Structure formats: C-alpha cells, structure tokens
Amino acid sequence: MLVQLTTVVAFAAALASANPIAAGDANIQKRYLRDYCYGWSIGSGTILYAKCRADDGLIRDESIDLNRCLANDNGALVHSRDGNFQASCSLPYLRDGPIIGVNYCYARDGRSYPSVISADRFATVNNGRLSCQ
C-alpha cells in the first residue's frame, strides 16, 4: 500500500511540474471566418471565393476548392481533406454567409438528401489566407 501511495504522489508531482504542450500554430491561429472574410461567392463549380482581411488590414482575394475540404458521408457534407464531395453531390450554393449547401448528396442506399455545412467547420483563415483545415 505504501508503494502504491508513493507512486501516486510521485506521478502527481511529475504532472504538476511538467511544462504544458503548446497546441500547433493552426489551432492557435484558428479564427471565425465571418470575423475576417466577406463577399462570399462560388464559381467554377466548386471554388469558394472571399475577400479576407490580413493582420495588417490588407484585404486579400482568396479561394479554396471545396473538393479539397469536403466529402459526402452517406448523404451529408462533412469536413474531409481531399474528400471530392462533388463526385456524389450536386454543385454547391451559398446560404447565409459562409454556409455551403447542396441540393442533394447520394447516400449508400441510393437515396439523395440535401445538406449544408458552415465553412467554419472545414476552413480557416490565418493572416488573410483562406485554407482547408
């Protein structure tokens, strides 16, 4: 019993003195898109365009290919790098601000469903640069 108690106390002391592990820069710099980007549009089928403000105030014309950020998961749009959602979904459209919708995505059972996803779920902006998470 004394050995177990000593082990627990030593482990607790080690945890208390350990340096915290810093999150990666991507997590530290994650920002809400609505706070930094505006003028949203979709062109060329799956390209999302926006004007995004850099830290120095400069406005940048930015774009990302939604096929590189989204996938179809059984009829629903989900974040997935290089997901190529458009292979099984209709062309995207914009709803309120950076909310992406499709009229349908096919599910495994062959039925189709409408789907929407907020760009905050799959994209980030860092110093005015828009990218997939």
mmCIF file of C-alpha atoms in Angstrom:
data_model
loop_
_atom_site.group_PDB
_atom_site.id
_atom_site.type_symbol
_atom_site.label_atom_id
_atom_site.label_comp_id
_atom_site.label_asym_id
_atom_site.label_seq_id
_atom_site.Cartn_x
_atom_site.Cartn_y
_atom_site.Cartn_z
ATOM 1 C CA MET A 1 0.000 0.000 0.000
ATOM 2 C CA LEU A 2 2.845 2.377 0.849
ATOM 3 C CA VAL A 3 4.474 1.673 -2.532
ATOM 4 C CA GLN A 4 1.223 2.490 -4.379
ATOM 5 C CA LEU A 5 0.741 5.727 -2.425
ATOM 6 C CA THR A 6 4.347 6.743 -3.098
ATOM 7 C CA THR A 7 3.871 6.037 -6.815
ATOM 8 C CA VAL A 8 0.694 8.140 -6.951
ATOM 9 C CA VAL A 9 2.341 11.053 -5.118
ATOM 10 C CA ALA A 10 5.404 10.900 -7.392
ATOM 11 C CA PHE A 11 3.207 10.811 -10.501
ATOM 12 C CA ALA A 12 1.147 13.795 -9.282
ATOM 13 C CA ALA A 13 4.331 15.758 -8.576
ATOM 14 C CA ALA A 14 5.652 14.976 -12.051
ATOM 15 C CA LEU A 15 2.414 16.179 -13.648
ATOM 16 C CA ALA A 16 2.405 19.370 -11.617
ATOM 17 C CA SER A 17 5.949 20.249 -12.654
ATOM 18 C CA ALA A 18 5.591 19.315 -16.336
ATOM 19 C CA ASN A 19 5.627 22.019 -18.973
ATOM 20 C CA PRO A 20 2.382 22.279 -20.921
ATOM 21 C CA ILE A 21 2.477 21.158 -24.536
ATOM 22 C CA ALA A 22 1.623 24.031 -26.823
ATOM 23 C CA ALA A 23 -1.045 23.467 -29.461
ATOM 24 C CA GLY A 24 0.066 23.682 -33.064
ATOM 25 C CA ASP A 25 0.005 27.048 -34.806
ATOM 26 C CA ALA A 26 -3.109 26.047 -36.763
ATOM 27 C CA ASN A 27 -5.087 25.705 -33.518
ATOM 28 C CA ILE A 28 -3.705 28.900 -32.024
ATOM 29 C CA GLN A 29 -4.449 30.899 -35.184
ATOM 30 C CA LYS A 30 -7.937 29.462 -35.913
ATOM 31 C CA ARG A 31 -10.340 32.305 -36.412
ATOM 32 C CA TYR A 32 -14.001 32.574 -37.249
ATOM 33 C CA LEU A 33 -14.368 33.231 -40.948
ATOM 34 C CA ARG A 34 -17.166 35.788 -40.521
ATOM 35 C CA ASP A 35 -14.812 37.970 -38.476
ATOM 36 C CA TYR A 36 -12.175 38.147 -41.215
ATOM 37 C CA CYS A 37 -13.816 37.370 -44.575
ATOM 38 C CA TYR A 38 -16.725 38.767 -46.578
ATOM 39 C CA GLY A 39 -18.009 38.916 -50.149
ATOM 40 C CA TRP A 40 -18.504 35.153 -50.343
ATOM 41 C CA SER A 41 -19.262 33.560 -53.720
ATOM 42 C CA ILE A 42 -18.953 30.233 -55.501
ATOM 43 C CA GLY A 43 -17.590 29.981 -59.024
ATOM 44 C CA SER A 44 -16.183 27.416 -61.426
ATOM 45 C CA GLY A 45 -18.367 24.743 -59.854
ATOM 46 C CA THR A 46 -16.656 24.110 -56.526
ATOM 47 C CA ILE A 47 -14.429 27.136 -55.870
ATOM 48 C CA LEU A 48 -15.317 29.215 -52.803
ATOM 49 C CA TYR A 49 -14.201 32.853 -53.087
ATOM 50 C CA ALA A 50 -13.977 35.512 -50.383
ATOM 51 C CA LYS A 51 -12.214 38.718 -49.502
ATOM 52 C CA CYS A 52 -10.248 38.192 -46.284
ATOM 53 C CA ARG A 53 -8.539 40.746 -44.056
ATOM 54 C CA ALA A 54 -4.907 40.122 -43.096
ATOM 55 C CA ASP A 55 -3.498 41.115 -39.713
ATOM 56 C CA ASP A 56 -2.055 44.312 -41.223
ATOM 57 C CA GLY A 57 -5.501 45.291 -42.594
ATOM 58 C CA LEU A 58 -4.740 44.351 -46.198
ATOM 59 C CA ILE A 59 -7.704 42.743 -47.986
ATOM 60 C CA ARG A 60 -6.837 39.623 -49.965
ATOM 61 C CA ASP A 61 -8.863 37.883 -52.681
ATOM 62 C CA GLU A 62 -8.850 34.267 -51.501
ATOM 63 C CA SER A 63 -10.260 30.997 -52.795
ATOM 64 C CA ILE A 64 -10.353 27.299 -51.959
ATOM 65 C CA ASP A 65 -11.609 24.313 -53.909
ATOM 66 C CA LEU A 66 -14.379 22.750 -51.833
ATOM 67 C CA ASN A 67 -13.470 19.306 -53.210
ATOM 68 C CA ARG A 68 -10.236 19.635 -51.209
ATOM 69 C CA CYS A 69 -12.165 20.310 -47.978
ATOM 70 C CA LEU A 70 -15.441 18.369 -48.123
ATOM 71 C CA ALA A 71 -16.694 14.820 -48.577
ATOM 72 C CA ASN A 72 -20.065 13.128 -48.835
ATOM 73 C CA ASP A 73 -20.633 10.892 -45.815
ATOM 74 C CA ASN A 74 -23.754 8.855 -46.581
ATOM 75 C CA GLY A 75 -25.693 11.857 -47.888
ATOM 76 C CA ALA A 76 -24.215 14.572 -45.653
ATOM 77 C CA LEU A 77 -21.465 17.113 -46.305
ATOM 78 C CA VAL A 78 -18.585 16.642 -43.851
ATOM 79 C CA HIS A 79 -15.082 18.037 -43.433
ATOM 80 C CA SER A 80 -12.531 15.757 -45.077
ATOM 81 C CA ARG A 81 -9.282 16.720 -46.774
ATOM 82 C CA ASP A 82 -9.410 15.864 -50.480
ATOM 83 C CA GLY A 83 -12.917 14.463 -49.962
ATOM 84 C CA ASN A 84 -14.081 15.159 -53.546
ATOM 85 C CA PHE A 85 -17.710 15.620 -52.428
ATOM 86 C CA GLN A 86 -18.788 16.732 -55.900
ATOM 87 C CA ALA A 87 -18.407 13.206 -57.276
ATOM 88 C CA SER A 88 -21.650 12.261 -55.469
ATOM 89 C CA CYS A 89 -23.335 15.595 -54.671
ATOM 90 C CA SER A 90 -24.879 18.424 -56.666
ATOM 91 C CA LEU A 91 -22.991 21.656 -57.253
ATOM 92 C CA PRO A 92 -22.733 23.789 -54.111
ATOM 93 C CA TYR A 93 -24.510 27.054 -53.422
ATOM 94 C CA LEU A 94 -24.150 29.698 -50.710
ATOM 95 C CA ARG A 95 -26.645 30.255 -47.955
ATOM 96 C CA ASP A 96 -26.241 32.875 -45.234
ATOM 97 C CA GLY A 97 -22.596 33.995 -45.395
ATOM 98 C CA PRO A 98 -20.124 31.134 -45.403
ATOM 99 C CA ILE A 99 -22.723 28.352 -45.183
ATOM 100 C CA ILE A 100 -22.407 25.907 -48.062
ATOM 101 C CA GLY A 101 -25.382 23.894 -49.273
ATOM 102 C CA VAL A 102 -26.067 21.265 -51.896
ATOM 103 C CA ASN A 103 -29.449 20.237 -53.268
ATOM 104 C CA TYR A 104 -28.501 16.594 -52.842
ATOM 105 C CA CYS A 105 -25.787 14.144 -51.855
ATOM 106 C CA TYR A 106 -26.315 10.453 -52.541
ATOM 107 C CA ALA A 107 -26.380 8.048 -49.612
ATOM 108 C CA ARG A 108 -25.226 4.430 -49.710
ATOM 109 C CA ASP A 109 -28.830 3.250 -50.104
ATOM 110 C CA GLY A 110 -29.158 5.270 -53.334
ATOM 111 C CA ARG A 111 -31.426 7.943 -51.879
ATOM 112 C CA SER A 112 -30.380 11.582 -52.023
ATOM 113 C CA TYR A 113 -30.530 14.224 -49.316
ATOM 114 C CA PRO A 114 -29.991 17.990 -49.177
ATOM 115 C CA SER A 115 -27.109 19.014 -46.950
ATOM 116 C CA VAL A 116 -25.495 22.158 -45.526
ATOM 117 C CA ILE A 117 -22.273 22.847 -43.642
ATOM 118 C CA SER A 118 -20.750 26.014 -42.197
ATOM 119 C CA ALA A 119 -17.369 26.927 -43.651
ATOM 120 C CA ASP A 120 -16.157 27.359 -40.055
ATOM 121 C CA ARG A 121 -16.333 23.543 -39.794
ATOM 122 C CA PHE A 122 -13.870 22.920 -42.639
ATOM 123 C CA ALA A 123 -11.930 26.112 -43.411
ATOM 124 C CA THR A 124 -9.784 28.563 -41.514
ATOM 125 C CA VAL A 125 -8.212 31.952 -42.133
ATOM 126 C CA ASN A 126 -4.736 32.882 -40.966
ATOM 127 C CA ASN A 127 -3.415 36.367 -41.687
ATOM 128 C CA GLY A 128 -5.930 36.748 -44.504
ATOM 129 C CA ARG A 129 -5.149 33.384 -46.108
ATOM 130 C CA LEU A 130 -8.140 31.076 -46.528
ATOM 131 C CA SER A 131 -7.434 27.333 -46.406
ATOM 132 C CA CYS A 132 -8.913 23.937 -45.598
ATOM 133 C CA GLN A 133 -8.369 22.822 -42.009
#
